[in-house]
PDB file of C-alpha atoms and ligand atoms in Angstrom:
ATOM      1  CA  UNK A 117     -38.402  45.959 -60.219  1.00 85.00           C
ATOM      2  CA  UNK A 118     -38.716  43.700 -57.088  1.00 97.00           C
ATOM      3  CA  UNK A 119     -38.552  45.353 -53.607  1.00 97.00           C
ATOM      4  CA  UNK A 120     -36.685  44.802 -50.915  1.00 98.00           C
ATOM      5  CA  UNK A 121     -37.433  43.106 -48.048  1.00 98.00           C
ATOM      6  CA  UNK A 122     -35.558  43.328 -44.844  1.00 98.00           C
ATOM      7  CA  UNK A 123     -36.874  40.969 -42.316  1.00 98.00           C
ATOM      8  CA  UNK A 124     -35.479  40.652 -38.547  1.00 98.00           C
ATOM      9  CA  UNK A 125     -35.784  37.599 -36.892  1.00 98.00           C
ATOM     10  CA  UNK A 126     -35.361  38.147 -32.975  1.00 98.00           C
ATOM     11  CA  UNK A 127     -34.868  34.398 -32.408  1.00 98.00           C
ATOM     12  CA  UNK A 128     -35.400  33.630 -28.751  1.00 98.00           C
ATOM     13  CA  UNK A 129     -34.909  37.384 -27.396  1.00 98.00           C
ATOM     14  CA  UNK A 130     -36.453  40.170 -26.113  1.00 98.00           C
ATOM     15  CA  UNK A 131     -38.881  40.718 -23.353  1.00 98.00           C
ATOM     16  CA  UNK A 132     -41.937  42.836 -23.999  1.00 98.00           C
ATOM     17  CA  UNK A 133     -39.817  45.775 -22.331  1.00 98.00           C
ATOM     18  CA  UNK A 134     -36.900  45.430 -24.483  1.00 98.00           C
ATOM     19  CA  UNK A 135     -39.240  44.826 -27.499  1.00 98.00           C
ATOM     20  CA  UNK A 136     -41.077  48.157 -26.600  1.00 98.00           C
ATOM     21  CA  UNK A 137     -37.636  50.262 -26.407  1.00 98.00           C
ATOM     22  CA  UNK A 138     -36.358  48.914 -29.643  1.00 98.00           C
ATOM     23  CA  UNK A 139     -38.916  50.263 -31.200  1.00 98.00           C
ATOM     24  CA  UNK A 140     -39.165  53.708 -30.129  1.00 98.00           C
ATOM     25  CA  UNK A 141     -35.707  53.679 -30.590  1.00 98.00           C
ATOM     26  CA  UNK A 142     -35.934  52.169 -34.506  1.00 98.00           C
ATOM     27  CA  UNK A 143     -38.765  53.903 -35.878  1.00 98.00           C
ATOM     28  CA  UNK A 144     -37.147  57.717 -36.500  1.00 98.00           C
ATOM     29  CA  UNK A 145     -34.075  56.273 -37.818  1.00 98.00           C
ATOM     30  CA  UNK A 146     -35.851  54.077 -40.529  1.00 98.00           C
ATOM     31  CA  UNK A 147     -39.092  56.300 -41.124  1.00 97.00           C
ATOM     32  CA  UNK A 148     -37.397  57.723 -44.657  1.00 97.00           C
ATOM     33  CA  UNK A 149     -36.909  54.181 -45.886  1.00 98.00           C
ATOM     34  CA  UNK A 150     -38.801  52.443 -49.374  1.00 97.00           C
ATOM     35  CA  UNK A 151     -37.562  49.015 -48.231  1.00 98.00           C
ATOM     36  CA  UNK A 152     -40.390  46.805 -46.787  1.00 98.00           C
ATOM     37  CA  UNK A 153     -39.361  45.921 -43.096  1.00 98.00           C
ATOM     38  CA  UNK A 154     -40.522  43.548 -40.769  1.00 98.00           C
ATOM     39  CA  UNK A 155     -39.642  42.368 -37.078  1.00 98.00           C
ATOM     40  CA  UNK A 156     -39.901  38.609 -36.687  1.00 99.00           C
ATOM     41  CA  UNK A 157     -40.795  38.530 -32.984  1.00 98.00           C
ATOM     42  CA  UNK A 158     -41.392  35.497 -30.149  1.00 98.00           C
ATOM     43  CA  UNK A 159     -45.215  35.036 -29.496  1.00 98.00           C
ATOM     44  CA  UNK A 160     -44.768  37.053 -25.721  1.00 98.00           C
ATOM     45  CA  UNK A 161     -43.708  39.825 -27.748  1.00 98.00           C
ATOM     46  CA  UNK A 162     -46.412  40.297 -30.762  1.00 98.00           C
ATOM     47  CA  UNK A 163     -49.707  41.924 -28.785  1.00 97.00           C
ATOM     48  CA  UNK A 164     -47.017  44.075 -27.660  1.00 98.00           C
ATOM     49  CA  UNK A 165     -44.746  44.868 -31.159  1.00 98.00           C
ATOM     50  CA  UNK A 166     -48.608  45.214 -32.978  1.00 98.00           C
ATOM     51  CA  UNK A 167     -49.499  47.382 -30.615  1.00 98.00           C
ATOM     52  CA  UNK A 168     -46.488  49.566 -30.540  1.00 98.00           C
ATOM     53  CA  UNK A 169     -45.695  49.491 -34.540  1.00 98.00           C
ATOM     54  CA  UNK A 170     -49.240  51.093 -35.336  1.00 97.00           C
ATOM     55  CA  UNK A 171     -48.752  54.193 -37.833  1.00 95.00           C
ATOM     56  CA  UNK A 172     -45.334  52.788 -38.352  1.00 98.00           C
ATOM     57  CA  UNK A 173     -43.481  51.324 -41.722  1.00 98.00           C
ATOM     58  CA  UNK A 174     -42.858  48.339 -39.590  1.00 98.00           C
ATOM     59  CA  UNK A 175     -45.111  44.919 -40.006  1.00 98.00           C
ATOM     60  CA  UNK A 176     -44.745  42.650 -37.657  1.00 98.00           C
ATOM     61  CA  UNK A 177     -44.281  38.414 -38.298  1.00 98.00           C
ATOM     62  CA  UNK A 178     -44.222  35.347 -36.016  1.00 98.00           C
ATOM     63  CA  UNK A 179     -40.915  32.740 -36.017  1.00 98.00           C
ATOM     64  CA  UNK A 180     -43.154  29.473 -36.378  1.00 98.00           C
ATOM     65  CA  UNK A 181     -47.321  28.291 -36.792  1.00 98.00           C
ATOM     66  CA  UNK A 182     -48.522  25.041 -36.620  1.00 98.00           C
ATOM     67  CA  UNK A 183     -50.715  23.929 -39.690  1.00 98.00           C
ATOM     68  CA  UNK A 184     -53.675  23.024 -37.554  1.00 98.00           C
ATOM     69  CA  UNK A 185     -56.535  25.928 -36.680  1.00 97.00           C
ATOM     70  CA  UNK A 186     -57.188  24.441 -33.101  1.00 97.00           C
ATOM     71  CA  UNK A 187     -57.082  21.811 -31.609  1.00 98.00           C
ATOM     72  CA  UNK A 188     -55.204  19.231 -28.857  1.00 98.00           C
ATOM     73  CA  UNK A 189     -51.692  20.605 -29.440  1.00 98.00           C
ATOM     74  CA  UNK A 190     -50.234  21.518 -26.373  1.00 98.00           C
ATOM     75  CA  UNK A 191     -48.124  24.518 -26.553  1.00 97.00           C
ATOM     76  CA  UNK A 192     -48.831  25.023 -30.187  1.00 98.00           C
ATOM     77  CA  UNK A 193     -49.901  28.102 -32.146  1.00 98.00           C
ATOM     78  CA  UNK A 194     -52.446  28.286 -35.033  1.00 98.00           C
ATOM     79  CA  UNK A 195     -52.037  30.219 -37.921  1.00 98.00           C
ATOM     80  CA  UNK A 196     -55.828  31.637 -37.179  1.00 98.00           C
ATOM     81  CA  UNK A 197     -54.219  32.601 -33.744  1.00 98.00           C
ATOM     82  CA  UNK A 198     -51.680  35.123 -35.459  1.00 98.00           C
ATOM     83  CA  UNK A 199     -54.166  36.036 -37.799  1.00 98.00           C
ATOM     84  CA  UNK A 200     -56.787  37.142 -35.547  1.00 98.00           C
ATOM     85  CA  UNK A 201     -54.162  39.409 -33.197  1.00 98.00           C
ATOM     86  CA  UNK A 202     -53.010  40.996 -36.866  1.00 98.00           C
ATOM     87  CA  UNK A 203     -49.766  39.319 -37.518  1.00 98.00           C
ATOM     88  CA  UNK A 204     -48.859  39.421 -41.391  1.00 98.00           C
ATOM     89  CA  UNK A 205     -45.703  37.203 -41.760  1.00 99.00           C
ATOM     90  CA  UNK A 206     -44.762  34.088 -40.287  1.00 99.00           C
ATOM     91  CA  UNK A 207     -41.424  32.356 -40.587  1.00 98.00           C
ATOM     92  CA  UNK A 208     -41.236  29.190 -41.694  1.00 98.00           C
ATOM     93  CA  UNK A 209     -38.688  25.685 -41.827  1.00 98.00           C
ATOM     94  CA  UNK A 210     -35.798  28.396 -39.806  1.00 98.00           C
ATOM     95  CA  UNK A 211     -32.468  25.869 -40.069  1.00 97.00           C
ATOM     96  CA  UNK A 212     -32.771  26.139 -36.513  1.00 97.00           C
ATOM     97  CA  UNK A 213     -36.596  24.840 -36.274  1.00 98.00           C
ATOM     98  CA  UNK A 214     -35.728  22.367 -38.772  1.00 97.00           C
ATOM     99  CA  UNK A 215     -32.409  20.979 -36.572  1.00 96.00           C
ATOM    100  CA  UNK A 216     -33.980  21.198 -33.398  1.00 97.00           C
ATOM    101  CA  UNK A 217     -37.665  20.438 -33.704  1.00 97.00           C
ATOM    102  CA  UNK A 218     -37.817  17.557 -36.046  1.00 96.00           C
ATOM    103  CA  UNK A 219     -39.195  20.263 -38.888  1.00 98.00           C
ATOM    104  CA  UNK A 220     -39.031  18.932 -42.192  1.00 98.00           C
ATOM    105  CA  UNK A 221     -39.786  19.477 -46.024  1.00 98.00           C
ATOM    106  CA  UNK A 222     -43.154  18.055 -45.087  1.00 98.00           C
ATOM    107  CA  UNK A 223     -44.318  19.822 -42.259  1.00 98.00           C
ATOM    108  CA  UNK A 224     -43.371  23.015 -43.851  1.00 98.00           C
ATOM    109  CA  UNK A 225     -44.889  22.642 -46.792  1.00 98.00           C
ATOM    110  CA  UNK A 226     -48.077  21.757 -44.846  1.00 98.00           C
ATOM    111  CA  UNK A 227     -47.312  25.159 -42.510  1.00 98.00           C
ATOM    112  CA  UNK A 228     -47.026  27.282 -46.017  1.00 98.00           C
ATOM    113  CA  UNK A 229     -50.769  25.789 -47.026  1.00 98.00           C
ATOM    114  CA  UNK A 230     -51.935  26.346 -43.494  1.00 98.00           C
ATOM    115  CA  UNK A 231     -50.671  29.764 -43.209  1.00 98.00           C
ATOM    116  CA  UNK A 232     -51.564  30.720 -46.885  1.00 98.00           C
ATOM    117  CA  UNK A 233     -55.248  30.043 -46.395  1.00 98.00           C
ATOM    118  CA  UNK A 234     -55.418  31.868 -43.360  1.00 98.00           C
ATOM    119  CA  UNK A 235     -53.822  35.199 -44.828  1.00 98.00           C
ATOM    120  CA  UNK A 236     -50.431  34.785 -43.326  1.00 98.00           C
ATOM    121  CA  UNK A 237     -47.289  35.650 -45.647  1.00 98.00           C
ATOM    122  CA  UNK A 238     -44.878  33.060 -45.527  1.00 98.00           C
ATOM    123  CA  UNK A 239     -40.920  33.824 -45.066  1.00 99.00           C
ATOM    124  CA  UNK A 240     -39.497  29.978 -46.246  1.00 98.00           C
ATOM    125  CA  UNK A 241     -36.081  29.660 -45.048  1.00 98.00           C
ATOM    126  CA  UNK A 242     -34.249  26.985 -47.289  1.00 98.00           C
ATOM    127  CA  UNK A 243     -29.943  26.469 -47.141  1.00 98.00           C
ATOM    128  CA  UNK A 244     -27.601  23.774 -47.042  1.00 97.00           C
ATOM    129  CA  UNK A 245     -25.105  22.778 -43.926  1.00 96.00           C
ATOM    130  CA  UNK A 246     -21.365  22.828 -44.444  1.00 93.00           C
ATOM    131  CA  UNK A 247     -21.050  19.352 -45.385  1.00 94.00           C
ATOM    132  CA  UNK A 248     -23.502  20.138 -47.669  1.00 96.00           C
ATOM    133  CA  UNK A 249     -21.322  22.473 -49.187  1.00 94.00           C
ATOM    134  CA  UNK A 250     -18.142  20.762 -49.162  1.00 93.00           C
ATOM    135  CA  UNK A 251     -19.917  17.925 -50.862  1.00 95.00           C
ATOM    136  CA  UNK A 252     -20.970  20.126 -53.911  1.00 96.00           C
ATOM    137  CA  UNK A 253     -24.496  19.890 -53.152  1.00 97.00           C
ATOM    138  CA  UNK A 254     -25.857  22.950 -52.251  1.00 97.00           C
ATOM    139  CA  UNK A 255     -27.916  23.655 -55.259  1.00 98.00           C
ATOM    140  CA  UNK A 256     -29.880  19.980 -54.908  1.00 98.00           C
ATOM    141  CA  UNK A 257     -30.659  20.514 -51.275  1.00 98.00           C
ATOM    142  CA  UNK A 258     -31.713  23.975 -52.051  1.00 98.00           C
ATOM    143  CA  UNK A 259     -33.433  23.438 -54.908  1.00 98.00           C
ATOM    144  CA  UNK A 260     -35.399  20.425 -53.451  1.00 98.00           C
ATOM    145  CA  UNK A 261     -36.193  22.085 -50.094  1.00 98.00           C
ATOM    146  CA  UNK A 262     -37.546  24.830 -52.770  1.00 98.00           C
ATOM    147  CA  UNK A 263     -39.505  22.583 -54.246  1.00 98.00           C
ATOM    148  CA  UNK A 264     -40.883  20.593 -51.429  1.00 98.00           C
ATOM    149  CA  UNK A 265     -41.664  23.972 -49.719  1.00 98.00           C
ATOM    150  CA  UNK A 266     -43.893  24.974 -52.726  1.00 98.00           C
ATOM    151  CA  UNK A 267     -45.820  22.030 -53.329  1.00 98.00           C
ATOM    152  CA  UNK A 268     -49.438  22.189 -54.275  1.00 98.00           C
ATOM    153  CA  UNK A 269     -49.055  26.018 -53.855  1.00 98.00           C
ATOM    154  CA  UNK A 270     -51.539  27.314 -56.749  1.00 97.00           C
ATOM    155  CA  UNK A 271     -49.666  30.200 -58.476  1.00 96.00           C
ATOM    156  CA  UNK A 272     -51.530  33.323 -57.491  1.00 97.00           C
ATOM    157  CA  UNK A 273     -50.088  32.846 -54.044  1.00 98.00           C
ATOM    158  CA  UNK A 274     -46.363  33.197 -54.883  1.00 98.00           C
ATOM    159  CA  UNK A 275     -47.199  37.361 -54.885  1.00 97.00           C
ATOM    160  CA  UNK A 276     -47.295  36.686 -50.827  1.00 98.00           C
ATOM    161  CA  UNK A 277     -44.307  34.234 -50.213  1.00 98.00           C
ATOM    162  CA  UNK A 278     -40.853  35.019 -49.540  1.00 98.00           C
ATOM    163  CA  UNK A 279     -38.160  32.917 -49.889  1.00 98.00           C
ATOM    164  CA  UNK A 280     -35.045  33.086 -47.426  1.00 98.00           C
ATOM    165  CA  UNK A 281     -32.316  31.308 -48.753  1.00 98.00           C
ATOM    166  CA  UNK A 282     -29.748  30.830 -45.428  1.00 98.00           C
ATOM    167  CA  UNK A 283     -26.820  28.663 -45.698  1.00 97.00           C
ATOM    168  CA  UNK A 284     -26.555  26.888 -42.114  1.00 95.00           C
ATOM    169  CA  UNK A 285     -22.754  27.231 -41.798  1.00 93.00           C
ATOM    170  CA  UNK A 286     -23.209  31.674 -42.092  1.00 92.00           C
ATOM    171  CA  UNK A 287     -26.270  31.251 -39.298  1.00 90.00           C
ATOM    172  CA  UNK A 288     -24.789  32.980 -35.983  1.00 87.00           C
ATOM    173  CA  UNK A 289     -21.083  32.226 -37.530  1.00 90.00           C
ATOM    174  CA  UNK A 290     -19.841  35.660 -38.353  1.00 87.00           C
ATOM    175  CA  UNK A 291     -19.310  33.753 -41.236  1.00 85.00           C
ATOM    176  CA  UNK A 292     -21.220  35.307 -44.587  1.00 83.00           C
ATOM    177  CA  UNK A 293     -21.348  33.785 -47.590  1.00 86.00           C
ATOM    178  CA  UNK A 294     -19.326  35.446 -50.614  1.00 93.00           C
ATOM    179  CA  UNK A 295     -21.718  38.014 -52.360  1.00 97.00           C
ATOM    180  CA  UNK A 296     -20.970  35.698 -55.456  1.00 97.00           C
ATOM    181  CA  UNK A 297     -22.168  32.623 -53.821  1.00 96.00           C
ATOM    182  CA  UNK A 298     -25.605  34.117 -52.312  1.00 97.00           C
ATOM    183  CA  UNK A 299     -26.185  35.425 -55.208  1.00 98.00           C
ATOM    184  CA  UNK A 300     -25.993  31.966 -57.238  1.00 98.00           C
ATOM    185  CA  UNK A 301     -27.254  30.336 -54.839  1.00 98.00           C
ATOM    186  CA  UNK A 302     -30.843  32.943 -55.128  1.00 98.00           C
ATOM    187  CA  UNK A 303     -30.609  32.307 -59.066  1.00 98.00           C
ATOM    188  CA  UNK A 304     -30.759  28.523 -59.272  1.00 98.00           C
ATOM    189  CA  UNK A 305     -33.773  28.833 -56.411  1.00 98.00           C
ATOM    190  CA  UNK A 306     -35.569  31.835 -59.028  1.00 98.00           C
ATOM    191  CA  UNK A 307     -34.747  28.783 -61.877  1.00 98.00           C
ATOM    192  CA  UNK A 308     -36.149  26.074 -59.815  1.00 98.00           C
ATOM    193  CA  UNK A 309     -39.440  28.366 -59.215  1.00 98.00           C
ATOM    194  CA  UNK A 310     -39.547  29.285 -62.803  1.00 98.00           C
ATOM    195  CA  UNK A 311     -39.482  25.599 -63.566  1.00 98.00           C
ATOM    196  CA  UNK A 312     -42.409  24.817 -60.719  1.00 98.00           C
ATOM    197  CA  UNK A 313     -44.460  28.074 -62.192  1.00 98.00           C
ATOM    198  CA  UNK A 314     -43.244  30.338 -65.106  1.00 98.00           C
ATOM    199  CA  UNK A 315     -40.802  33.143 -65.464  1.00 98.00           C
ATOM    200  CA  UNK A 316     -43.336  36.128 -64.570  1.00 98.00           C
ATOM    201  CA  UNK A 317     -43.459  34.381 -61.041  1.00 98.00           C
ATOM    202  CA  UNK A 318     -39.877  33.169 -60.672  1.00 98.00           C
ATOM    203  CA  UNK A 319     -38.604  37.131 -61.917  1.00 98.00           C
ATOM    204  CA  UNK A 320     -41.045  38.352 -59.333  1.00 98.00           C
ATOM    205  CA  UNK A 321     -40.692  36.168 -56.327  1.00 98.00           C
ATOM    206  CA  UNK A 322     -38.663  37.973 -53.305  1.00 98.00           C
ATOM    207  CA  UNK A 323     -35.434  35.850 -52.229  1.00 98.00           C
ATOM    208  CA  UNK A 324     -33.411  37.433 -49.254  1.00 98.00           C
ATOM    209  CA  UNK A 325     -30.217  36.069 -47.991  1.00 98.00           C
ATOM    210  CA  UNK A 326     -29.512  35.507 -44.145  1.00 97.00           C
ATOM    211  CA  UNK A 327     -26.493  34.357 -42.658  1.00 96.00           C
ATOM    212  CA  UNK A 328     -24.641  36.908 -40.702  1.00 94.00           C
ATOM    213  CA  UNK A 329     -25.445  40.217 -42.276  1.00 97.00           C
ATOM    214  CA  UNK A 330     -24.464  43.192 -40.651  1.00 97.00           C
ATOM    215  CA  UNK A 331     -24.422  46.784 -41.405  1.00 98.00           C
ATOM    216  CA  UNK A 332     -20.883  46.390 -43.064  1.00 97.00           C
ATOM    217  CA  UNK A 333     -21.877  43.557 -45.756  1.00 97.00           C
ATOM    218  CA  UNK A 334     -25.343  44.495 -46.190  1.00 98.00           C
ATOM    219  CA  UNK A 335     -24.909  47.324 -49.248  1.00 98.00           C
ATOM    220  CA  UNK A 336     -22.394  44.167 -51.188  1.00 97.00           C
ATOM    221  CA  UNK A 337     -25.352  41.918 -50.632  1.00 98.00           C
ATOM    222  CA  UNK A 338     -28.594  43.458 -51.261  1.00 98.00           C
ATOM    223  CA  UNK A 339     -27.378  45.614 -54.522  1.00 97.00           C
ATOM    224  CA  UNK A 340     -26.350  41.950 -55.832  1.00 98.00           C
ATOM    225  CA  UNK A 341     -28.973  41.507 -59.018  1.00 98.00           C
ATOM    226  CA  UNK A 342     -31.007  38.437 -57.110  1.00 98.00           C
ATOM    227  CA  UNK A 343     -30.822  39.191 -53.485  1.00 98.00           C
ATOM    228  CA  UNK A 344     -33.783  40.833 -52.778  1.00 98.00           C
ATOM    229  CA  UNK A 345     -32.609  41.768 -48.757  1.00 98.00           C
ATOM    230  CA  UNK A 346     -32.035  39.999 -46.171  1.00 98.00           C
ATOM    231  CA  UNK A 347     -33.460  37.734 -43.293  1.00 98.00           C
ATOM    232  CA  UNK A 348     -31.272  39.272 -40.289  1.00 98.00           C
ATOM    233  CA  UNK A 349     -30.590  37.201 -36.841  1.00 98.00           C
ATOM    234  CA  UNK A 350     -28.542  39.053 -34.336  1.00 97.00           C
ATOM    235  CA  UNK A 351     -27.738  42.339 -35.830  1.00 98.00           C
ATOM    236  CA  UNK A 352     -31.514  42.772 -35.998  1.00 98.00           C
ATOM    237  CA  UNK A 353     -31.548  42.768 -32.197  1.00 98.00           C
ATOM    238  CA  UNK A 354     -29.754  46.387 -32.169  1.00 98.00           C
ATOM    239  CA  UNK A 355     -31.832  48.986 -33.127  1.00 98.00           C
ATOM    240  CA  UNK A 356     -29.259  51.231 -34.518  1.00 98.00           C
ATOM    241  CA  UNK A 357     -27.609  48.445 -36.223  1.00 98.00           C
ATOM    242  CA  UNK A 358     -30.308  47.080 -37.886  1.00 98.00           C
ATOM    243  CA  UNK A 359     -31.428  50.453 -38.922  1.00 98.00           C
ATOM    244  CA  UNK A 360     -28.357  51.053 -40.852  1.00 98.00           C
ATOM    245  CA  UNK A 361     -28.647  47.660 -42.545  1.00 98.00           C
ATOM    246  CA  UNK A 362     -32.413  48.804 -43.356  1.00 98.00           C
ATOM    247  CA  UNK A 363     -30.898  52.137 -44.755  1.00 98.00           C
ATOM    248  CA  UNK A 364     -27.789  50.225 -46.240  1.00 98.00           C
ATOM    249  CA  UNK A 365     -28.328  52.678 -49.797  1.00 96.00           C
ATOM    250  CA  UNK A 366     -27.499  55.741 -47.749  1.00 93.00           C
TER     251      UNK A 366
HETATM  252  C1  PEP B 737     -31.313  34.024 -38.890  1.00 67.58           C
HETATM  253  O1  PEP B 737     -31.642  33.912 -37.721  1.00 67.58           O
HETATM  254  O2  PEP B 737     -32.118  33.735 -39.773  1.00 67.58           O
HETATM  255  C2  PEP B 737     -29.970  34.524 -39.190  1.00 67.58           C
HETATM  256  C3  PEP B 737     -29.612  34.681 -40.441  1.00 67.58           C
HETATM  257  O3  PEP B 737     -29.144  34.805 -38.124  1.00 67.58           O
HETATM  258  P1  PEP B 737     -27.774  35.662 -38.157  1.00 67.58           P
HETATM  259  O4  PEP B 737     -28.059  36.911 -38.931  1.00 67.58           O
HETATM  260  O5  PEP B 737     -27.487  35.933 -36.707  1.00 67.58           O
HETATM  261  O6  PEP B 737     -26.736  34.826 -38.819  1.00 67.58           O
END
């Protein structure tokens, strides 16, 4: 049976402070759990969050890498960078990365290689906008932002990749998507990998949704047979909150 994976992605927020307090505060209320969890954190915040989640069930990612190890890239970070400070996950092709900062199926895929090589787990974040939607094409975009993601990724590496399927229109909303939908939406993705690699990998790879989830949808969601947990924006910045969408079985 496939875990679950319950990833928080801070976005923007949090000074080192803040980050600190969250934790102390988090770490009894979620220290009973089985589900994998993991705080997506901005870069000021990692030394910090490593530092502090030591002896903890927490693991720690970054929001974005670059696919270069060094070089002249002002204000860029390596995936070598995160590596070396003991970062495990790193979030990649976020709607809001790839609306904002020119990301694209292209540059993710080459962020995936990059951070794959260097021992980073990547969390891809694939969904379609509302017009998307209202056009009937949510499972192309999907699907192809899948694939694109994924290519030239040799099989034995789909064990460390998640896959966060977001639709845009349920980022920040309050809007979630219907239990029904999510869940489709994570089954034509697991088809699309098993077409890419084989069924062993496509039954096996983890697919969260994210799009609003709060402590009051979570259970619906995550007990649906494809959703493997959840990517989690602003109700991950509450450490109570998030700790009952963490513990969402009890
Ligand atoms: C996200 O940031 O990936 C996200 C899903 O945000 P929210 O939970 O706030 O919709």
């Amino acid at each position: 049976m496939r875990r679950k994976v319950i990833a928080g992605n801070w976005k923007m927020h949090m000074l080192p402070n803040e980050a600190i307090n969250f934790i102390q505060e988090i770490v009894p209320l979620i220290k009973d759990t089985k589900n994998e969890v993991i705080l997506c954190v901005p870069y000021t915040d990692l030394f910090y969050v490593l530092l502090n989640v030591q002896e903890t069930n927490i693991k720690v990612g970054a929001q974005n890498v670059h696919w270069e190890e060094n070089g002249a890239y002002t204000g860029e970070i390596s995936p070598k960078m995160l590596k070396s400070i003991g970062v495990e996950y790193v979030i990649i092709g976020h709607s809001e990365r790839r609306q904002y900062f020119n990301e694209t199926d292209e540059t993710v895929n080459k962020k995936v290689k990059s951070a794959l090589n260097y021992g980073l787990k990547p969390i891809i974040c694939v969904g379609e906008t509302l017009e998307q939607r209202e056009n009937g094409e949510t499972k192309k975009i999907i699907t192809t932002q899948t694939r694109l993601a994924l290519e030239g990724i040799e099989k034995e590496k789909m064990k460390d990749i998640i896959i966060a399927y977001e639709p845009i229109w349920a980022i920040g909303t309050g809007k979630t998507a219907t239990v029904e939908d999510a869940n489709e939406s994570i089954k034509a993705i697991r088809k699309e990998i098993e077409e890419i690699y084989d069924s062993n990998i496509s039954n096996e790879v983890i697919i969260q949704y994210g799009g609003s989830v709060k402590s009051t949808n979570a259970k619906e969601l995550f007990t649906a047979s494809d959703i493997d947990g959840g990517l989690v924006g602003g109700a991950s910045l509450k450490p109570e909150e998030f700790a009952k969408i963490i513990n969402y079985e009890n």
